[in-house]
mmCIF file of C-alpha atoms in Angstrom:
data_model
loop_
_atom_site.group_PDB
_atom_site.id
_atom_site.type_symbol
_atom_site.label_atom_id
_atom_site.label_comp_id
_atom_site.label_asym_id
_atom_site.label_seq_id
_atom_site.Cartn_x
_atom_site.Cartn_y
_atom_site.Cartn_z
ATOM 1 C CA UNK A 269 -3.377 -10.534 25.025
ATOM 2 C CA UNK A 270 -3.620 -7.019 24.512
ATOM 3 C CA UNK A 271 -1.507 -6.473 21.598
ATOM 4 C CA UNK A 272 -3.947 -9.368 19.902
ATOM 5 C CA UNK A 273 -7.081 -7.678 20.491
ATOM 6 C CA UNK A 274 -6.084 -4.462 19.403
ATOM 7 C CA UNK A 275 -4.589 -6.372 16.157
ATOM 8 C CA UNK A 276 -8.133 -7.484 15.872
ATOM 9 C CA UNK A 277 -9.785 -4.626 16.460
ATOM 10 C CA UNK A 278 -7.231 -3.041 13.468
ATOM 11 C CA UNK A 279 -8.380 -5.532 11.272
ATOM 12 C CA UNK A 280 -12.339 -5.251 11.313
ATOM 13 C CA UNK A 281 -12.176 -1.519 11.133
ATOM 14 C CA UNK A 282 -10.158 -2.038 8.499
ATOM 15 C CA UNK A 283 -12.791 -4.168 7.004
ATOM 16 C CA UNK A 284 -15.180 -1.939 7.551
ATOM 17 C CA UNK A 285 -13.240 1.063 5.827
ATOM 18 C CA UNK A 286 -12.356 -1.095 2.838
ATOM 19 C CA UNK A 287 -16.109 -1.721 2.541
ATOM 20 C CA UNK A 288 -17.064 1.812 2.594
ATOM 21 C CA UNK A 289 -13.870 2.569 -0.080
ATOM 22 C CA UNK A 290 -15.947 -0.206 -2.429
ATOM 23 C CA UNK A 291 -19.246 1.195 -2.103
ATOM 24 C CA UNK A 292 -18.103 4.764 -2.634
ATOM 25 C CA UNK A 293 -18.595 6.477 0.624
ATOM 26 C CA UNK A 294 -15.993 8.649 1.920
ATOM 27 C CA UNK A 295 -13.942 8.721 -1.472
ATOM 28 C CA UNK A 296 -14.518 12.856 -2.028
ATOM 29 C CA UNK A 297 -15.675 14.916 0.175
ATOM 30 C CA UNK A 298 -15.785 16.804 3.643
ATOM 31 C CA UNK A 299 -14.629 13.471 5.294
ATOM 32 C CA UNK A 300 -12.040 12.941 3.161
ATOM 33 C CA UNK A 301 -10.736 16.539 2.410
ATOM 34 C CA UNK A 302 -6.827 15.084 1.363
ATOM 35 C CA UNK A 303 -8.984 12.662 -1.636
ATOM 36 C CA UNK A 304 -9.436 14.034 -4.653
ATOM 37 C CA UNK A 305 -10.887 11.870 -6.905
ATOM 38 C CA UNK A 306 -10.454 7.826 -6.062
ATOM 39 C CA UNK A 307 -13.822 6.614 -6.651
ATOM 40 C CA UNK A 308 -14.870 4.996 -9.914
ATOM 41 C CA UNK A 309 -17.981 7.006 -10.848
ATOM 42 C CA UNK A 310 -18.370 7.691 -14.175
ATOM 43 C CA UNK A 311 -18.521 11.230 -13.569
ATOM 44 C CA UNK A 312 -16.502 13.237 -10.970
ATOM 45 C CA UNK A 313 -16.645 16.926 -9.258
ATOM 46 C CA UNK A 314 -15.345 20.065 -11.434
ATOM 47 C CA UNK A 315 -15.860 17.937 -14.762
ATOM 48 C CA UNK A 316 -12.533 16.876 -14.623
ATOM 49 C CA UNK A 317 -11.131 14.740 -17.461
ATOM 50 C CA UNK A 318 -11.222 11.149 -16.456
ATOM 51 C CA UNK A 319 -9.288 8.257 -16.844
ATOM 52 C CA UNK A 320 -11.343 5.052 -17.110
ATOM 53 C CA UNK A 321 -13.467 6.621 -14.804
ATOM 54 C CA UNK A 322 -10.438 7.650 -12.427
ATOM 55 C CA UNK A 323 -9.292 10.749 -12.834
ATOM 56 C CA UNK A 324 -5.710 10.651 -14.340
ATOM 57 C CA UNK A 325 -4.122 13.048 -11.678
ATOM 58 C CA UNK A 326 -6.178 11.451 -8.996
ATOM 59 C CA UNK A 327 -4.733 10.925 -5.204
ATOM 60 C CA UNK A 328 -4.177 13.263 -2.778
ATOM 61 C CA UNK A 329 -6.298 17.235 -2.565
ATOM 62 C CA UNK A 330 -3.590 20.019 -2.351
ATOM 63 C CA UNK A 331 -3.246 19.952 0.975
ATOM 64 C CA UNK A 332 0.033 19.021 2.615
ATOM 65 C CA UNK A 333 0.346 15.304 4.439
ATOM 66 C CA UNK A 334 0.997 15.810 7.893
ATOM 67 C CA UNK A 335 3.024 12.714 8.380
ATOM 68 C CA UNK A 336 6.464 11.702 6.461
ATOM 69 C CA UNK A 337 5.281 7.934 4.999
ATOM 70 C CA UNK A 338 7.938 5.581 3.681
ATOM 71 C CA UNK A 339 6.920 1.978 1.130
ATOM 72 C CA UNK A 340 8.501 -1.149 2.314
ATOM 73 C CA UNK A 341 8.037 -4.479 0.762
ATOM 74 C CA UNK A 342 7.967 -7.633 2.860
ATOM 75 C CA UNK A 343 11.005 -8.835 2.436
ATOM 76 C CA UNK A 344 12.216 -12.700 0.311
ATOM 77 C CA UNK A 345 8.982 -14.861 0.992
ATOM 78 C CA UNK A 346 8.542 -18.659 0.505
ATOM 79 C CA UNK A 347 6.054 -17.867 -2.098
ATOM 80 C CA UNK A 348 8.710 -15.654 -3.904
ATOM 81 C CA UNK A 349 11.461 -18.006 -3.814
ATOM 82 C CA UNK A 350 8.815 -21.087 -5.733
ATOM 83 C CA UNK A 351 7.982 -18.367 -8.267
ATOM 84 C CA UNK A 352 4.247 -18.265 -7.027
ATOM 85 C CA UNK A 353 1.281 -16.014 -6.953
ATOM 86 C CA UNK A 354 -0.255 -15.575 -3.473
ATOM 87 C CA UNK A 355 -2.506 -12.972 -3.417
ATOM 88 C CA UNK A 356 -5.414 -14.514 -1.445
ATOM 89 C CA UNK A 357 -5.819 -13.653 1.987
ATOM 90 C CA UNK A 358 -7.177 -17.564 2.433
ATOM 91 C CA UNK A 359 -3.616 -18.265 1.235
ATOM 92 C CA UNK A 360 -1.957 -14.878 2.455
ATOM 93 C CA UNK A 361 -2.566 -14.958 6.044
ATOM 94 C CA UNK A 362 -1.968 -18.562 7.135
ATOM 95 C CA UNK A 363 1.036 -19.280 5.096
ATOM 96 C CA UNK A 364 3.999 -18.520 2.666
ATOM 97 C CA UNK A 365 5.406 -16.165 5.107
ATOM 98 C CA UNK A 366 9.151 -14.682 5.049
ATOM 99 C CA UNK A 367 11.930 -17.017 3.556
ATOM 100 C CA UNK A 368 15.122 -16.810 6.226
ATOM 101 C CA UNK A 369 17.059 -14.774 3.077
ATOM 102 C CA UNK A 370 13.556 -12.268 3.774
ATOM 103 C CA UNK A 371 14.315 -12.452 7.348
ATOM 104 C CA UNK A 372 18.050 -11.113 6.427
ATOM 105 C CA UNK A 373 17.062 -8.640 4.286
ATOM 106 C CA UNK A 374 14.452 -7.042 6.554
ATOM 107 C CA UNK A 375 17.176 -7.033 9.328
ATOM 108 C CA UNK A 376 19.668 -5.116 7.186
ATOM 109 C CA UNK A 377 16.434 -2.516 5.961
ATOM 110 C CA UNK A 378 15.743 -2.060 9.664
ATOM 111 C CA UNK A 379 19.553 -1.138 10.223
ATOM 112 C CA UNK A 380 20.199 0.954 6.570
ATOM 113 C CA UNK A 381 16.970 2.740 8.073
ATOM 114 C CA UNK A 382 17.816 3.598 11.972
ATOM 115 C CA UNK A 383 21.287 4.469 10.481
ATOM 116 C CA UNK A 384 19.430 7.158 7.879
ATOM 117 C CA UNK A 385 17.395 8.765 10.688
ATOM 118 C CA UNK A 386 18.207 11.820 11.923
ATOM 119 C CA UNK A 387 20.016 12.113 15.172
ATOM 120 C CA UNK A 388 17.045 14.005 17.052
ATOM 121 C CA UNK A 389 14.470 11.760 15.254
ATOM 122 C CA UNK A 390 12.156 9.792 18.473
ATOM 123 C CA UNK A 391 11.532 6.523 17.670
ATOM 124 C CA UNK A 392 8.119 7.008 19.869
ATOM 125 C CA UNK A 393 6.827 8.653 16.442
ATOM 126 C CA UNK A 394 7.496 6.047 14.079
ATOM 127 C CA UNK A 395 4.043 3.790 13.305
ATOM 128 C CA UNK A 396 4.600 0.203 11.261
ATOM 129 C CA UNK A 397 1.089 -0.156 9.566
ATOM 130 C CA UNK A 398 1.317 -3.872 7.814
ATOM 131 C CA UNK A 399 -0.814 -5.745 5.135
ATOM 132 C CA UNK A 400 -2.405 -8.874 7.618
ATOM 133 C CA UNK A 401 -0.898 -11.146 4.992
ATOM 134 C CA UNK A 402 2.055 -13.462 6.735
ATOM 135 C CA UNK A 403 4.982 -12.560 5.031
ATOM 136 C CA UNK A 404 4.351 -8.655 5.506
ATOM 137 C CA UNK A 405 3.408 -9.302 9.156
ATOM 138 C CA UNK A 406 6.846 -10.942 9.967
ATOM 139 C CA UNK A 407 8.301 -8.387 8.382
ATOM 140 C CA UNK A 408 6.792 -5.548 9.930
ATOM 141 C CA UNK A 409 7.091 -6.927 12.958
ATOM 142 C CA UNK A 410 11.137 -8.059 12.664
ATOM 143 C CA UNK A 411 11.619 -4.501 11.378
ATOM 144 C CA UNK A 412 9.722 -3.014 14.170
ATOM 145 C CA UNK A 413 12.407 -5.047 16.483
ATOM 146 C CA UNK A 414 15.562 -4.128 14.804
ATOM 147 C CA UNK A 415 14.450 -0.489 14.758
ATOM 148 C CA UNK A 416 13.525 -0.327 18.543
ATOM 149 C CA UNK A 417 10.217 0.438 17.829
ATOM 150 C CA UNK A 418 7.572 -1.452 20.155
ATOM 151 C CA UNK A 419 4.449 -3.833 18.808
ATOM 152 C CA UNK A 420 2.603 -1.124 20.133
ATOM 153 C CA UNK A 421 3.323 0.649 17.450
ATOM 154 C CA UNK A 422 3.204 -1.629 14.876
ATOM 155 C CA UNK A 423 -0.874 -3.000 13.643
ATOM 156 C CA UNK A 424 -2.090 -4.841 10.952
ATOM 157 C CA UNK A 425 -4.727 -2.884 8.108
ATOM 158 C CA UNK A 426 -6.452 -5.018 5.307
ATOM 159 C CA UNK A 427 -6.078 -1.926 3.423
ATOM 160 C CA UNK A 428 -2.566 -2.665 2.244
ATOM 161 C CA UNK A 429 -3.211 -6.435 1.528
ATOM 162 C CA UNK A 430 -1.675 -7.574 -1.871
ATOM 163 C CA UNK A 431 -3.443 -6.875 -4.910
ATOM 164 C CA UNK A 432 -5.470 -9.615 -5.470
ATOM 165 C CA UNK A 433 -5.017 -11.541 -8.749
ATOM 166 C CA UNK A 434 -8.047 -13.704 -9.186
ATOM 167 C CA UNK A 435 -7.816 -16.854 -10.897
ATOM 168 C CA UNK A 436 -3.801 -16.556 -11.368
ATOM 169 C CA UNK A 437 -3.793 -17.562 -7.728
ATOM 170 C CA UNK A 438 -1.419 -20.081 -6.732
ATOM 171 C CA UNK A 439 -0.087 -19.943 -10.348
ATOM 172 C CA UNK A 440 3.408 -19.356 -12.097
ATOM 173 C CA UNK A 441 4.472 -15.691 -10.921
ATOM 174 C CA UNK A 442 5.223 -15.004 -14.786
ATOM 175 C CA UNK A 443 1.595 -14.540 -15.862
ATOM 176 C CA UNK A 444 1.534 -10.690 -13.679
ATOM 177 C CA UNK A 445 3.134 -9.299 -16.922
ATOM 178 C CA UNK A 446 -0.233 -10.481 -18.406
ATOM 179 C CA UNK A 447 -2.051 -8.327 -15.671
ATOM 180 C CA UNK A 448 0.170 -5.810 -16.351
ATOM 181 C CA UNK A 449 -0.287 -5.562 -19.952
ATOM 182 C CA UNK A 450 -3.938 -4.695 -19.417
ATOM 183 C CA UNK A 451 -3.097 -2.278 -16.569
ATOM 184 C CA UNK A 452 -1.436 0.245 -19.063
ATOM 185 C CA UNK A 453 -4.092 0.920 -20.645
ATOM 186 C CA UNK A 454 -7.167 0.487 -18.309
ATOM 187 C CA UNK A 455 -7.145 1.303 -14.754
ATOM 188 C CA UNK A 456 -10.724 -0.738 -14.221
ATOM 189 C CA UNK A 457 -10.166 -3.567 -15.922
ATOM 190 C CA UNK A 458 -11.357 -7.012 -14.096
ATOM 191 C CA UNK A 459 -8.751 -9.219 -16.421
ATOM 192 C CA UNK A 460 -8.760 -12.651 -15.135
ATOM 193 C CA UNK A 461 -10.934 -11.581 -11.986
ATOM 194 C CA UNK A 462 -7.959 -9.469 -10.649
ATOM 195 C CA UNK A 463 -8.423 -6.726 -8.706
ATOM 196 C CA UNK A 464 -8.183 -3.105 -10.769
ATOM 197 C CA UNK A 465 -5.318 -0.787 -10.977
ATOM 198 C CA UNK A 466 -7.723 1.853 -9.531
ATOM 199 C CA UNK A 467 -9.319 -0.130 -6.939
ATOM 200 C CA UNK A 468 -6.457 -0.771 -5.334
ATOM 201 C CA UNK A 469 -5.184 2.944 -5.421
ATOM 202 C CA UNK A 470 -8.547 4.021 -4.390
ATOM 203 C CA UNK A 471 -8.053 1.733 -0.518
ATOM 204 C CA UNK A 472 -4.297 2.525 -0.548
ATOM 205 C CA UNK A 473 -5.261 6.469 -1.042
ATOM 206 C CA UNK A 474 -8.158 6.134 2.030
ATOM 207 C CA UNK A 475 -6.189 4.607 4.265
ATOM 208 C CA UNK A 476 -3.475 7.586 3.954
ATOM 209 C CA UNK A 477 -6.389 9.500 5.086
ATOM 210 C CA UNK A 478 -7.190 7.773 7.722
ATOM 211 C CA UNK A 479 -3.950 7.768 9.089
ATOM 212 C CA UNK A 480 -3.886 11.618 8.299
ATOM 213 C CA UNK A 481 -6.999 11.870 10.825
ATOM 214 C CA UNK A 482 -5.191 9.615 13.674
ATOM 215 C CA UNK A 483 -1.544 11.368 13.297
ATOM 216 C CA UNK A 484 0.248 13.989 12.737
ATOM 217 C CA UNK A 485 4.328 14.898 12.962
ATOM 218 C CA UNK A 486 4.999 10.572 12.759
ATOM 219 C CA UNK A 487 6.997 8.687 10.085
ATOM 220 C CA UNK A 488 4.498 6.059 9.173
ATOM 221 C CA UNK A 489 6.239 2.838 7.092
ATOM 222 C CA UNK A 490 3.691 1.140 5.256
ATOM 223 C CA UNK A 491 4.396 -2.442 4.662
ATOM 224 C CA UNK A 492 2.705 -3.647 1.890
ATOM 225 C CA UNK A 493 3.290 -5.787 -1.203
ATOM 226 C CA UNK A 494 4.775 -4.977 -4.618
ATOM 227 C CA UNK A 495 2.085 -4.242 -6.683
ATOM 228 C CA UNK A 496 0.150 -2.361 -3.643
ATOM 229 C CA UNK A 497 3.212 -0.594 -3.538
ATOM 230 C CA UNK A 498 3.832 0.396 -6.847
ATOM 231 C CA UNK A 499 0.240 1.512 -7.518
ATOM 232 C CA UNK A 500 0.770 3.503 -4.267
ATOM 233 C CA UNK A 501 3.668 5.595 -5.679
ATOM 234 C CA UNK A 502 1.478 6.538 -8.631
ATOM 235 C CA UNK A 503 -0.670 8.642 -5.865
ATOM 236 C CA UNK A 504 1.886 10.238 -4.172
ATOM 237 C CA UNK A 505 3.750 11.053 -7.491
ATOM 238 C CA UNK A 506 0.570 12.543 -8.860
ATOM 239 C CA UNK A 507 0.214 10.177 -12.064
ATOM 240 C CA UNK A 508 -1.883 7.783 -13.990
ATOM 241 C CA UNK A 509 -2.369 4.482 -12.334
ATOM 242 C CA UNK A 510 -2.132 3.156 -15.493
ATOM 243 C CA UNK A 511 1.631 4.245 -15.208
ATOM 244 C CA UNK A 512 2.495 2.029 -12.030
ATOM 245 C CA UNK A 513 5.431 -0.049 -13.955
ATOM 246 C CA UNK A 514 7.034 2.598 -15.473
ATOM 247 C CA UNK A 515 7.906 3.476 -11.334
ATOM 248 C CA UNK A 516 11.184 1.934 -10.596
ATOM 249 C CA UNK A 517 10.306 -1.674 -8.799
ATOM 250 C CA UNK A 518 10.658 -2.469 -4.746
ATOM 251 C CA UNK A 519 13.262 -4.890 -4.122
ATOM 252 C CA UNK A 520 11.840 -7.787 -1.460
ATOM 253 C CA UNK A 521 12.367 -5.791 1.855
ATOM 254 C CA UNK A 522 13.304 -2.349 0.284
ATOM 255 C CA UNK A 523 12.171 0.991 1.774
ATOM 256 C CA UNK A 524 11.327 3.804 -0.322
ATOM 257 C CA UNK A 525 10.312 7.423 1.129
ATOM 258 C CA UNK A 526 6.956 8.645 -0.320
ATOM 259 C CA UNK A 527 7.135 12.429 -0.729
ATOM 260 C CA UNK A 528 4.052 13.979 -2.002
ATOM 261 C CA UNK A 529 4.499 15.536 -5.554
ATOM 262 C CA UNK A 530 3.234 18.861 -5.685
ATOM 263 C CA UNK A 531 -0.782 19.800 -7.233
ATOM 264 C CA UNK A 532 -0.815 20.125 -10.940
ATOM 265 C CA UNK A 533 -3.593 22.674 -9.791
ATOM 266 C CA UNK A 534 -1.402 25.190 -8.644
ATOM 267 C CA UNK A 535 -4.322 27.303 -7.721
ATOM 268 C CA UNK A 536 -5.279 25.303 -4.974
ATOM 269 C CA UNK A 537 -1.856 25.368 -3.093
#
């Protein structure tokens, strides 16, 4: 049906865009005038201090966002409630979607949230961008119904798939405090095969852009997972990625505005 091809269609440019994030292309630059410095290049513009390689302020240029985005975590999964890992998308998309205490919880977000709104606020301007894994699609879309938003609206982007955690797949959800551990103090660090700290801010930071380029004047929820999430915040905030746990955690199906923390380079405002 329509909805599923353009679903599709979301998801291989979203492919594609994740590619070019990996191979560097796009991450500074005219294209991208809201990044500053996402890439992992040993040396970046203005010989900026660095961070393993990522600039510690890096994120978002000076510029202002033109679009109000809120976080939201998929709400209580099956995977969550057996205290497992599932950060595959071989695993992610098929299965271990949204426990029915998820579907619950997503129900009451999408009602907290409507409620919060303000009373001239169109719902025509609200976008639901979701990570293709199960659990966050159900979400987004259950959300999407409670809210009174259409599917039309709502589209899947590989972009904010989970963090992927290597060979701790399908393992006790414990061991992430070993991941952790490592992401304080490197933000490129492969530890068991997981994804980095930096990579993941550096896809989570493009697609912003991207969505900069298509809108403008829309509240954009981004439905992602925790980690995602939390290394998100550390963009918007304007902080090391290194410092992502020191953020206060998202509850399973919590919403979280993400207001853009102002430049430390004041002479670029």
């Amino acid at each position: 049906d329509a909805a599923g091809t353009t679903g599709m269609v979301d998801v291989q440019e979203g492919a594609t865009r994740m590619q070019d994030v990996l191979e560097g292309k796009g991450i500074a630059g005219a294209e991208m005038p809201y990044l500053v410095a996402a890439s992992l290049a040993p040396q970046g513009p203005a010989g900026r201090k660095h961070e393993q390689g990522v600039f510690a302020w890096s994120g978002f240029g000076p510029a202002l966002l033109k679009n109000k985005y809120y976080a939201m975590r998929h709400g209580m999964s099956e995977a969550n409630e057996q205290g497992i890992i599932v950060s595959d998308p071989v695993n992610g998309i098929p299965k271990w979607g949204l426990a029915p205490a998820g579907r619950d919880q997503v129900v009451k977000a999408g009602q907290a949230f409507l409620a919060s709104l303000p009373p001239n606020q169109e719902l025509d301007a609200v976008r639901v961008v979701h990570s293709d894994f199960k659990r966050t699609k159900e979400t987004a879309e259950l959300f999407a119904s409670t809210i009174g938003v259409g599917q039309e609206n709502v589209s899947p982007n590989i972009m904010l798939r989970e963090r992927n955690f290597g060979e701790l797949e399908l393992g006790d959800h414990a061991r992430y405090k070993e991941v952790w551990a490592e992401d304080e103090t490197d933000a490129t660090h492969h530890t068991f095969q997981a994804e980095s700290p930096a990579e993941v801010r550096a896809r989570l930071v493009a697609l912003v852009e991207d969505l900069e380029g298509e809108h403008q004047d829309k509240v954009v929820v981004l439905v992602s997972h925790g980690d995602a999430l939390q290394i998100a915040q550390t963009a918007f905030a304007r902080i090391p990625v290194t410092a992502h746990r020191a953020l206060q955690h998202l509850e399973p199906a919590e919403l979280r505005e993400l207001p853009l923390a102002p430049h430390p380079d004041r002479s670029l405002v």
